PDB file of C-alpha atoms and ligand atoms in Angstrom:
ATOM      1  CA  UNK F   1      30.315 -14.280 100.258  1.00  0.00           C
ATOM      2  CA  UNK F   2      26.698 -15.384 101.564  1.00  0.00           C
ATOM      3  CA  UNK F   3      26.663 -16.476 104.908  1.00  0.00           C
ATOM      4  CA  UNK F   4      29.250 -14.389 106.221  1.00  0.00           C
ATOM      5  CA  UNK F   5      28.606 -11.690 108.620  1.00  0.00           C
ATOM      6  CA  UNK F   6      31.064  -9.141 108.092  1.00  0.00           C
ATOM      7  CA  UNK F   7      30.352  -9.203 104.120  1.00  0.00           C
ATOM      8  CA  UNK F   8      26.723  -8.541 105.274  1.00  0.00           C
ATOM      9  CA  UNK F   9      27.931  -5.449 107.093  1.00  0.00           C
ATOM     10  CA  UNK F  10      30.132  -4.642 104.476  1.00  0.00           C
ATOM     11  CA  UNK F  11      26.953  -4.805 101.881  1.00  0.00           C
ATOM     12  CA  UNK F  12      24.737  -2.666 104.141  1.00  0.00           C
ATOM     13  CA  UNK F  13      22.151  -5.883 104.549  1.00  0.00           C
ATOM     14  CA  UNK F  14      23.303  -5.506 108.627  1.00  0.00           C
ATOM     15  CA  UNK F  15      23.839  -2.028 110.071  1.00  0.00           C
ATOM     16  CA  UNK F  16      27.131  -0.964 111.939  1.00  0.00           C
ATOM     17  CA  UNK F  17      28.386   1.797 113.738  1.00  0.00           C
ATOM     18  CA  UNK F  18      30.881   2.928 110.639  1.00  0.00           C
ATOM     19  CA  UNK F  19      34.233   4.874 111.685  1.00  0.00           C
ATOM     20  CA  UNK F  20      35.712   4.939 108.300  1.00  0.00           C
ATOM     21  CA  UNK F  21      35.041   3.228 104.589  1.00  0.00           C
ATOM     22  CA  UNK F  22      36.657   3.670 101.441  1.00  0.00           C
ATOM     23  CA  UNK F  23      36.572   1.006  98.367  1.00  0.00           C
ATOM     24  CA  UNK F  24      39.346  -1.349  99.962  1.00  0.00           C
ATOM     25  CA  UNK F  25      37.963  -1.616 103.641  1.00  0.00           C
ATOM     26  CA  UNK F  26      35.585  -0.967 106.186  1.00  0.00           C
ATOM     27  CA  UNK F  27      36.020   0.055 110.035  1.00  0.00           C
ATOM     28  CA  UNK F  28      33.447  -0.118 112.488  1.00  0.00           C
ATOM     29  CA  UNK F  29      32.791  -0.593 116.619  1.00  0.00           C
ATOM     30  CA  UNK F  30      32.560  -3.682 118.063  1.00  0.00           C
ATOM     31  CA  UNK F  31      29.429  -4.942 118.898  1.00  0.00           C
ATOM     32  CA  UNK F  32      30.799  -5.987 122.002  1.00  0.00           C
ATOM     33  CA  UNK F  33      33.538  -3.934 123.139  1.00  0.00           C
ATOM     34  CA  UNK F  34      36.336  -4.959 125.087  1.00  0.00           C
ATOM     35  CA  UNK F  35      38.182  -1.538 125.790  1.00  0.00           C
ATOM     36  CA  UNK F  36      37.163   1.660 125.756  1.00  0.00           C
ATOM     37  CA  UNK F  37      37.782   1.928 121.945  1.00  0.00           C
ATOM     38  CA  UNK F  38      37.135  -1.509 120.062  1.00  0.00           C
ATOM     39  CA  UNK F  39      37.117  -1.269 116.391  1.00  0.00           C
ATOM     40  CA  UNK F  40      37.326  -3.527 113.702  1.00  0.00           C
ATOM     41  CA  UNK F  41      38.679  -3.171 110.345  1.00  0.00           C
ATOM     42  CA  UNK F  42      38.473  -5.668 107.703  1.00  0.00           C
ATOM     43  CA  UNK F  43      39.011  -5.521 103.702  1.00  0.00           C
ATOM     44  CA  UNK F  44      35.799  -5.616 101.448  1.00  0.00           C
ATOM     45  CA  UNK F  45      37.063  -8.892  99.900  1.00  0.00           C
ATOM     46  CA  UNK F  46      36.550 -11.928 101.633  1.00  0.00           C
ATOM     47  CA  UNK F  47      39.504 -13.272 102.829  1.00  0.00           C
ATOM     48  CA  UNK F  48      38.110 -16.065 105.252  1.00  0.00           C
ATOM     49  CA  UNK F  49      41.673 -15.480 107.980  1.00  0.00           C
ATOM     50  CA  UNK F  50      45.366 -15.066 108.073  1.00  0.00           C
ATOM     51  CA  UNK F  51      45.499 -18.547 107.000  1.00  0.00           C
ATOM     52  CA  UNK F  52      44.128 -17.660 103.378  1.00  0.00           C
ATOM     53  CA  UNK F  53      46.118 -14.542 102.409  1.00  0.00           C
ATOM     54  CA  UNK F  54      47.936 -14.850  99.522  1.00  0.00           C
ATOM     55  CA  UNK F  55      51.136 -12.567  98.159  1.00  0.00           C
ATOM     56  CA  UNK F  56      48.398 -10.509  96.086  1.00  0.00           C
ATOM     57  CA  UNK F  57      46.999  -9.485  99.463  1.00  0.00           C
ATOM     58  CA  UNK F  58      50.045  -8.069 100.903  1.00  0.00           C
ATOM     59  CA  UNK F  59      49.298  -4.669  99.680  1.00  0.00           C
ATOM     60  CA  UNK F  60      45.872  -4.855 101.037  1.00  0.00           C
ATOM     61  CA  UNK F  61      46.905  -5.903 104.521  1.00  0.00           C
ATOM     62  CA  UNK F  62      49.731  -3.384 104.932  1.00  0.00           C
ATOM     63  CA  UNK F  63      46.964  -1.138 103.764  1.00  0.00           C
ATOM     64  CA  UNK F  64      44.682  -2.021 106.882  1.00  0.00           C
ATOM     65  CA  UNK F  65      47.305  -1.399 108.967  1.00  0.00           C
ATOM     66  CA  UNK F  66      48.033   2.238 108.008  1.00  0.00           C
ATOM     67  CA  UNK F  67      44.303   2.976 108.194  1.00  0.00           C
ATOM     68  CA  UNK F  68      44.135   1.861 111.561  1.00  0.00           C
ATOM     69  CA  UNK F  69      46.522   4.054 112.672  1.00  0.00           C
ATOM     70  CA  UNK F  70      44.982   6.628 110.893  1.00  0.00           C
ATOM     71  CA  UNK F  71      41.648   6.081 113.131  1.00  0.00           C
ATOM     72  CA  UNK F  72      43.883   5.590 116.414  1.00  0.00           C
ATOM     73  CA  UNK F  73      45.056   9.503 116.073  1.00  0.00           C
ATOM     74  CA  UNK F  74      42.003  10.003 114.714  1.00  0.00           C
ATOM     75  CA  UNK F  75      40.469   8.820 118.146  1.00  0.00           C
ATOM     76  CA  UNK F  76      42.957  10.301 120.220  1.00  0.00           C
ATOM     77  CA  UNK F  77      44.581   7.042 121.226  1.00  0.00           C
ATOM     78  CA  UNK F  78      47.769   6.821 119.319  1.00  0.00           C
ATOM     79  CA  UNK F  79      49.917   8.928 122.044  1.00  0.00           C
ATOM     80  CA  UNK F  80      49.084   6.482 124.960  1.00  0.00           C
ATOM     81  CA  UNK F  81      48.960   3.377 122.818  1.00  0.00           C
ATOM     82  CA  UNK F  82      46.835   0.664 120.961  1.00  0.00           C
ATOM     83  CA  UNK F  83      46.568  -2.666 120.262  1.00  0.00           C
ATOM     84  CA  UNK F  84      46.254  -4.301 116.846  1.00  0.00           C
ATOM     85  CA  UNK F  85      45.620  -8.168 116.572  1.00  0.00           C
ATOM     86  CA  UNK F  86      43.769 -10.477 114.816  1.00  0.00           C
ATOM     87  CA  UNK F  87      43.059 -13.750 115.615  1.00  0.00           C
ATOM     88  CA  UNK F  88      43.485 -16.799 113.126  1.00  0.00           C
ATOM     89  CA  UNK F  89      41.097 -20.365 113.940  1.00  0.00           C
ATOM     90  CA  UNK F  90      39.413 -22.113 116.428  1.00  0.00           C
ATOM     91  CA  UNK F  91      42.579 -21.759 119.418  1.00  0.00           C
ATOM     92  CA  UNK F  92      42.805 -17.809 119.012  1.00  0.00           C
ATOM     93  CA  UNK F  93      38.925 -17.579 119.576  1.00  0.00           C
ATOM     94  CA  UNK F  94      38.109 -16.635 116.207  1.00  0.00           C
ATOM     95  CA  UNK F  95      34.485 -16.230 115.875  1.00  0.00           C
ATOM     96  CA  UNK F  96      33.716 -14.940 112.594  1.00  0.00           C
ATOM     97  CA  UNK F  97      35.326 -16.066 109.340  1.00  0.00           C
ATOM     98  CA  UNK F  98      36.269 -13.086 107.926  1.00  0.00           C
ATOM     99  CA  UNK F  99      39.619 -11.957 108.649  1.00  0.00           C
ATOM    100  CA  UNK F 100      39.502  -8.703 110.767  1.00  0.00           C
ATOM    101  CA  UNK F 101      41.897  -6.682 112.675  1.00  0.00           C
ATOM    102  CA  UNK F 102      40.858  -5.239 116.314  1.00  0.00           C
ATOM    103  CA  UNK F 103      41.902  -1.897 117.057  1.00  0.00           C
ATOM    104  CA  UNK F 104      42.224  -1.908 120.517  1.00  0.00           C
ATOM    105  CA  UNK F 105      42.756   1.131 123.243  1.00  0.00           C
ATOM    106  CA  UNK F 106      41.173   3.411 125.257  1.00  0.00           C
ATOM    107  CA  UNK F 107      42.894   2.701 128.941  1.00  0.00           C
ATOM    108  CA  UNK F 108      45.139   0.241 129.829  1.00  0.00           C
ATOM    109  CA  UNK F 109      44.987  -3.161 128.871  1.00  0.00           C
ATOM    110  CA  UNK F 110      44.982  -6.600 129.487  1.00  0.00           C
TER     111      UNK F 110
HETATM  112  P1  5GP W   1      36.982 -12.615 116.584  1.00  0.00           P
HETATM  113  O1  5GP W   1      36.703 -12.875 117.983  1.00  0.00           O
HETATM  114  O2  5GP W   1      36.157 -13.531 115.599  1.00  0.00           O
HETATM  115  O3  5GP W   1      38.517 -12.253 116.574  1.00  0.00           O
HETATM  116  O4  5GP W   1      36.389 -11.204 116.853  1.00  0.00           O
HETATM  117  C1  5GP W   1      35.035 -11.304 115.984  1.00  0.00           C
HETATM  118  C2  5GP W   1      34.614  -9.650 117.086  1.00  0.00           C
HETATM  119  O5  5GP W   1      33.156  -9.453 116.322  1.00  0.00           O
HETATM  120  C3  5GP W   1      33.777  -9.932 118.240  1.00  0.00           C
HETATM  121  O6  5GP W   1      34.799  -8.582 119.222  1.00  0.00           O
HETATM  122  C4  5GP W   1      32.151  -9.403 118.356  1.00  0.00           C
HETATM  123  O7  5GP W   1      32.294  -9.028 119.144  1.00  0.00           O
HETATM  124  C5  5GP W   1      32.720  -8.970 116.921  1.00  0.00           C
HETATM  125  N1  5GP W   1      31.238  -8.821 116.487  1.00  0.00           N
HETATM  126  C6  5GP W   1      30.534 -10.024 116.398  1.00  0.00           C
HETATM  127  N2  5GP W   1      29.171  -9.772 115.810  1.00  0.00           N
HETATM  128  C7  5GP W   1      29.237  -8.819 115.311  1.00  0.00           C
HETATM  129  C8  5GP W   1      28.034  -7.820 114.659  1.00  0.00           C
HETATM  130  O8  5GP W   1      26.975  -7.739 114.113  1.00  0.00           O
HETATM  131  N3  5GP W   1      28.380  -6.286 114.546  1.00  0.00           N
HETATM  132  C9  5GP W   1      29.767  -5.713 115.111  1.00  0.00           C
HETATM  133  N4  5GP W   1      29.754  -4.481 114.995  1.00  0.00           N
HETATM  134  N5  5GP W   1      30.558  -6.275 115.589  1.00  0.00           N
HETATM  135  C10 5GP W   1      30.267  -7.446 116.024  1.00  0.00           C
HETATM  136 ZN1   ZN W   2      32.917 -12.235 104.280  1.00  0.00          ZN
END
């Protein structure tokens, strides 16, 4: 989608610090990390938020979780623990309208 920041990152129009990529998802470091490890994972398909998920996306969301768990293992934070969150809407503080999942870890989280 035009004018979507994460779609532009996916297309390579805006650079990112890539952690993982395949045909379905892209994972990259958050530009403003809130934990020692802060990685965002986004589907390449534009979906605005969890409110816009459709039945056909069930497999994709499960896939994103398994990718994030693999990243947590690779980055060495899976033993001590981590958090996966997705903010939806204004009250949750969603600032980018392309569904994304935060992987936070590498230290004690608030
Ligand atoms: P939200 O607040 O919508 O849940 O999360 C959006 C996240 O995107 C924020 O943690 C913010 O730091 C991150 N972010 C915003 N713009 C960019 C960018 O241009 N590059 C990267 N890597 N992260 C970004
Ligand atoms: Zn998008």
